[in-house]
Amino acid sequence: MAVAAYAQIDWMPMTTVPDGQDAFAAEAITHLDALYRGALRLTRDPDQAQDLVQDAYARALRYQHSYQAGTNMKAWLFAIMRNLFWDRFQKGRPPALSIEDVGEFSLYDRMRDGVTEEGPEDTVLDRIAAGEVVEAIEKLSPLHREVVLLVDVEGFAYKDAAQILGVPIGTVMSRLHRARQHLQKSLYDYAVESGIVPGMGRSA
Amino acid sequence: MECDDCVRRLDQLIDRELSGLELEEVQHHLDGCGDCTKRYKFEEGLKRLVKVSCEQGHAPAELRERLRQILR
Ligand SMILES: [Zn+2]
């Protein structure tokens, strides 16, 4: 069952929602902006994002009984949406992670090596536009994208991200580390291309 | 704690996943190490940039309206 990964762990045993539908709906809707932004990052398409969010809410409503009042509803909703995304939009379960490796890549090291005068690493982040960051995130593989989304954007703790993704905390940490390296590589390439930092002629 | 040990924990530090003795040791190292402090500030700044970049925009009004119907 697609909704299971998260729902079964922390929200069992099933309980009924004490304050009924109104309280559930009222809280659920407060997470709409976050879910929609997450859906946009996952699907990379506004129409698909709307469909995904709407289906996630419909499913949440249907599985309302498995949500335990007082626990992390935002995490529960993200788990539902994320599972739907893999079921429907990716047509299957998440693959085992086998993505080409950028190796150890540190944007900080490249920045520091790139320019010798006044700490470029302090100012370079100010010169990267939000749109470029979004683009770099959307270029990540879905498995990397979703962990960045959960931890960096939504601020979920590792243990919540682990439950949402249905993997051990150690997997969250290693995946996140890899994801950040891919992201930093993209941002570095962009920074070189746009002249924010001089190219080193070894953009690995 | 050596720089390598500190750098290896930077992910957890910026994600606020360190606590207790480990956090104290990292903080103690950062207090005495300008290199690691700069690296830490950079990684933290990048995390913030990712968050801020993705937090722009709202769900479309028509979606919100449809959901109100569903959730009614
Ligand atoms: Zn150090």
Coordinates of C-alpha atoms and ligand atoms in Angstrom, one line a residue:
Chain A
M1 CA 0.0 0.0 0.0
A2 CA 1.5 3.2 -1.1
V3 CA 0.6 5.3 1.9
A4 CA 2.1 2.7 4.2
A5 CA 5.8 3.5 4.6
Y6 CA 5.2 6.4 6.9
A7 CA 1.7 5.8 8.1
Q8 CA 2.4 2.4 9.5
I9 CA 5.4 3.3 11.6
D10 CA 4.2 6.0 13.9
W11 CA 0.5 6.3 13.4
M12 CA -0.4 2.8 14.3
P13 CA -2.4 1.7 16.1
M14 CA -5.2 3.3 14.2
T15 CA -7.1 5.8 16.2
T16 CA -10.0 7.9 15.3
V17 CA -9.6 11.7 15.0
P18 CA -11.1 13.1 18.2
D19 CA -12.3 16.4 16.9
G20 CA -13.5 15.0 13.7
Q21 CA -13.2 16.2 10.2
D22 CA -13.2 19.9 10.9
A23 CA -10.0 20.0 13.0
F24 CA -8.3 17.6 10.5
A25 CA -9.3 19.6 7.5
A26 CA -8.4 22.9 9.1
E27 CA -4.9 21.7 10.0
A28 CA -4.3 19.9 6.7
I29 CA -5.0 23.0 4.7
T30 CA -2.4 25.0 6.6
H31 CA 0.3 22.8 4.9
L32 CA -0.9 23.5 1.4
D33 CA 1.8 26.0 0.4
A34 CA 4.6 23.7 1.6
L35 CA 3.1 20.7 -0.1
Y36 CA 2.5 22.6 -3.4
R37 CA 6.1 23.9 -3.4
G38 CA 7.3 20.4 -2.7
A39 CA 5.2 19.0 -5.5
L40 CA 6.6 21.6 -7.9
R41 CA 10.1 20.5 -7.0
L42 CA 9.2 16.8 -7.4
T43 CA 7.2 17.0 -10.6
R44 CA 8.9 20.1 -12.1
D45 CA 5.6 20.9 -13.7
P46 CA 2.8 23.2 -12.3
D47 CA 0.0 21.1 -13.7
Q48 CA 1.4 17.9 -12.4
A49 CA 2.1 19.6 -9.1
Q50 CA -1.5 20.6 -8.7
D51 CA -2.7 17.1 -9.6
L52 CA -0.2 15.5 -7.2
V53 CA -1.3 17.8 -4.3
Q54 CA -4.9 17.3 -4.9
D55 CA -4.5 13.5 -5.1
A56 CA -2.4 13.6 -1.9
Y57 CA -5.1 15.5 0.0
A58 CA -7.8 13.2 -1.3
R59 CA -5.8 10.2 -0.1
A60 CA -5.1 11.9 3.2
L61 CA -8.8 12.4 3.7
R62 CA -9.4 8.7 2.9
Y63 CA -6.7 7.6 5.3
Q64 CA -7.6 10.1 7.9
H65 CA -8.2 7.4 10.5
S66 CA -4.5 6.4 10.4
Y67 CA -3.4 9.9 11.3
Q68 CA -2.8 10.2 15.1
A69 CA -3.9 13.6 16.3
G70 CA -1.0 15.6 17.8
T71 CA 1.7 13.9 15.7
N72 CA 3.5 15.6 12.9
M73 CA 0.7 16.1 10.3
K74 CA 3.0 17.9 7.9
A75 CA 5.3 14.9 7.8
W76 CA 2.4 12.6 7.4
L77 CA 1.1 14.6 4.4
F78 CA 4.6 14.7 2.8
A79 CA 4.9 11.0 3.2
I80 CA 1.5 10.5 1.4
M81 CA 2.5 12.9 -1.4
R82 CA 5.9 11.5 -1.8
N83 CA 4.6 7.9 -2.1
L84 CA 2.0 9.0 -4.6
F85 CA 4.7 10.7 -6.6
W86 CA 6.7 7.5 -6.8
D87 CA 3.7 5.3 -7.5
R88 CA 2.2 7.5 -10.2
F89 CA 4.6 9.9 -11.6
Q90 CA 7.6 7.7 -11.5
K91 CA 5.6 4.6 -12.2
G92 CA 7.0 2.5 -9.4
R93 CA 8.9 2.3 -6.2
P94 CA 12.0 4.4 -5.8
P95 CA 15.0 2.6 -7.3
A96 CA 18.0 1.6 -5.3
L97 CA 20.3 4.6 -5.5
S98 CA 22.8 4.1 -8.3
I99 CA 23.6 7.5 -9.5
E100 CA 26.8 8.5 -11.0
D101 CA 29.1 9.9 -8.5
V102 CA 30.6 13.4 -8.6
G103 CA 33.1 12.3 -6.0
E104 CA 33.9 14.5 -3.1
F105 CA 33.0 18.0 -4.3
S106 CA 33.0 21.1 -2.2
L107 CA 31.8 24.4 -3.5
Y108 CA 33.5 26.1 -0.6
D109 CA 36.9 24.6 -1.6
R110 CA 36.4 25.7 -5.2
M111 CA 35.5 29.2 -4.1
R112 CA 38.4 29.5 -1.8
D113 CA 40.8 28.2 -4.3
G114 CA 39.3 30.3 -7.1
V115 CA 40.0 33.8 -5.8
T116 CA 42.7 34.8 -3.4
E117 CA 41.6 38.2 -2.3
E118 CA 38.8 39.2 0.1
G119 CA 37.0 36.0 1.0
P120 CA 35.0 35.2 -2.1
E121 CA 33.3 32.4 -0.3
D122 CA 31.5 35.1 1.8
T123 CA 30.0 36.9 -1.1
V124 CA 29.5 34.3 -3.8
L125 CA 26.3 33.0 -2.3
D126 CA 24.8 36.4 -2.4
R127 CA 25.3 36.5 -6.1
I128 CA 23.6 33.2 -7.0
A129 CA 20.0 33.9 -7.9
A130 CA 17.1 32.0 -6.4
G131 CA 16.1 30.7 -9.8
E132 CA 19.5 29.2 -10.3
V133 CA 19.2 27.3 -7.0
V134 CA 15.8 26.0 -8.0
E135 CA 17.2 24.9 -11.3
A136 CA 20.1 23.1 -9.7
I137 CA 17.7 21.3 -7.3
E138 CA 15.5 20.3 -10.2
K139 CA 18.5 18.8 -12.0
L140 CA 19.1 16.4 -9.1
S141 CA 17.9 12.9 -9.4
P142 CA 14.5 12.4 -7.7
L143 CA 16.0 10.5 -4.8
H144 CA 18.5 13.3 -4.1
R145 CA 15.9 16.0 -4.8
E146 CA 13.4 14.7 -2.3
V147 CA 15.9 14.5 0.6
V148 CA 17.1 18.1 0.0
L149 CA 13.5 19.2 -0.2
L150 CA 12.7 17.5 3.2
V151 CA 15.7 18.5 5.2
D152 CA 16.9 21.8 3.7
V153 CA 13.7 23.4 2.5
E154 CA 11.1 21.9 4.9
G155 CA 13.5 21.6 7.8
F156 CA 12.5 18.1 8.8
A157 CA 14.7 16.3 11.3
Y158 CA 16.6 13.3 10.0
K159 CA 14.3 10.9 11.9
D160 CA 11.2 12.5 10.3
A161 CA 12.8 12.4 6.8
A162 CA 13.8 8.8 7.4
Q163 CA 10.2 7.9 8.2
I164 CA 8.8 9.8 5.3
L165 CA 11.3 8.1 2.9
G166 CA 11.0 4.7 4.6
V167 CA 14.8 4.4 5.0
P168 CA 17.2 4.3 8.0
I169 CA 18.6 7.6 9.3
G170 CA 22.1 6.7 8.0
T171 CA 20.7 6.4 4.5
V172 CA 19.1 9.9 4.9
M173 CA 22.5 11.3 5.9
S174 CA 24.5 9.7 3.2
R175 CA 21.9 10.5 0.5
L176 CA 21.8 14.1 1.8
H177 CA 25.6 14.4 1.7
R178 CA 25.7 13.1 -1.9
A179 CA 22.8 15.4 -2.9
R180 CA 24.5 18.4 -1.5
Q181 CA 27.7 17.6 -3.5
H182 CA 25.7 17.3 -6.7
L183 CA 24.0 20.6 -5.9
Q184 CA 27.2 22.3 -5.2
K185 CA 28.7 21.0 -8.4
S186 CA 25.8 22.5 -10.4
L187 CA 26.0 25.8 -8.6
Y188 CA 29.8 25.9 -9.2
D189 CA 29.3 25.3 -12.9
Y190 CA 26.7 28.0 -13.0
A191 CA 29.0 30.4 -11.1
V192 CA 31.8 29.8 -13.5
E193 CA 29.6 30.1 -16.6
S194 CA 28.1 33.4 -15.4
G195 CA 31.4 34.8 -14.4
I196 CA 30.6 35.0 -10.7
V197 CA 33.9 33.1 -10.1
P198 CA 36.7 32.6 -12.6
G199 CA 36.9 29.1 -14.1
M200 CA 39.8 27.0 -12.8
G201 CA 40.0 24.9 -16.0
R202 CA 39.4 21.8 -13.9
S203 CA 35.7 21.8 -13.3
A204 CA 35.8 18.1 -12.8
Chain B
M1 CA 39.1 17.2 17.7
E2 CA 40.9 17.5 14.4
C3 CA 39.7 19.5 11.4
D4 CA 38.8 16.3 9.5
D5 CA 36.5 15.2 12.4
C6 CA 34.9 18.6 12.5
V7 CA 34.3 18.7 8.7
R8 CA 32.8 15.3 8.8
R9 CA 30.2 16.5 11.2
L10 CA 29.3 19.7 9.4
D11 CA 26.2 18.3 7.7
Q12 CA 24.8 17.3 11.1
L13 CA 25.8 20.6 12.6
I14 CA 24.1 22.8 10.1
D15 CA 21.0 20.4 10.3
R16 CA 21.0 20.8 14.1
E17 CA 21.4 17.1 14.5
L18 CA 24.3 17.1 17.0
S19 CA 23.8 17.2 20.7
G20 CA 25.6 16.5 23.9
L21 CA 29.3 15.9 24.1
E22 CA 29.7 15.7 20.3
L23 CA 28.1 19.2 19.8
E24 CA 30.4 20.6 22.6
E25 CA 33.4 19.1 20.9
V26 CA 32.6 20.5 17.5
Q27 CA 31.8 23.9 19.0
H28 CA 35.0 23.9 21.0
H29 CA 36.9 23.1 17.8
L30 CA 35.2 25.9 15.9
D31 CA 36.0 28.4 18.6
G32 CA 39.7 27.8 17.9
C33 CA 39.7 27.1 14.2
G34 CA 39.0 29.9 11.7
D35 CA 39.2 27.6 8.7
C36 CA 36.4 25.3 9.9
T37 CA 34.4 28.3 11.1
K38 CA 34.5 29.8 7.6
R39 CA 33.5 26.5 6.1
Y40 CA 30.7 26.0 8.5
K41 CA 29.4 29.5 7.8
F42 CA 29.5 28.8 4.1
E43 CA 27.6 25.5 4.3
E44 CA 25.1 27.1 6.6
G45 CA 24.6 30.0 4.2
L46 CA 24.1 27.6 1.3
K47 CA 21.5 25.7 3.3
R48 CA 19.7 28.9 4.0
L49 CA 19.9 29.9 0.3
V50 CA 18.3 26.6 -0.8
K51 CA 15.5 27.1 1.7
V52 CA 14.8 30.7 0.8
S53 CA 15.0 30.0 -3.0
C54 CA 12.4 27.3 -2.7
E55 CA 10.1 29.0 -0.3
Q56 CA 8.9 31.6 -2.8
G57 CA 5.4 31.4 -4.2
H58 CA 2.0 30.1 -3.0
A59 CA -0.3 27.4 -4.1
P60 CA -2.6 28.6 -6.9
A61 CA -5.9 30.0 -5.6
E62 CA -7.9 27.5 -7.7
L63 CA -6.1 24.6 -6.2
R64 CA -6.8 25.9 -2.7
E65 CA -10.5 26.3 -3.6
R66 CA -10.7 22.8 -5.0
L67 CA -9.2 21.4 -1.8
R68 CA -11.6 23.3 0.4
Q69 CA -14.4 21.5 -1.5
I70 CA -12.7 18.1 -1.0
L71 CA -12.0 18.7 2.6
R72 CA -15.4 20.0 3.5
Ligands
ZN1 ZN 39.3 23.0 12.0

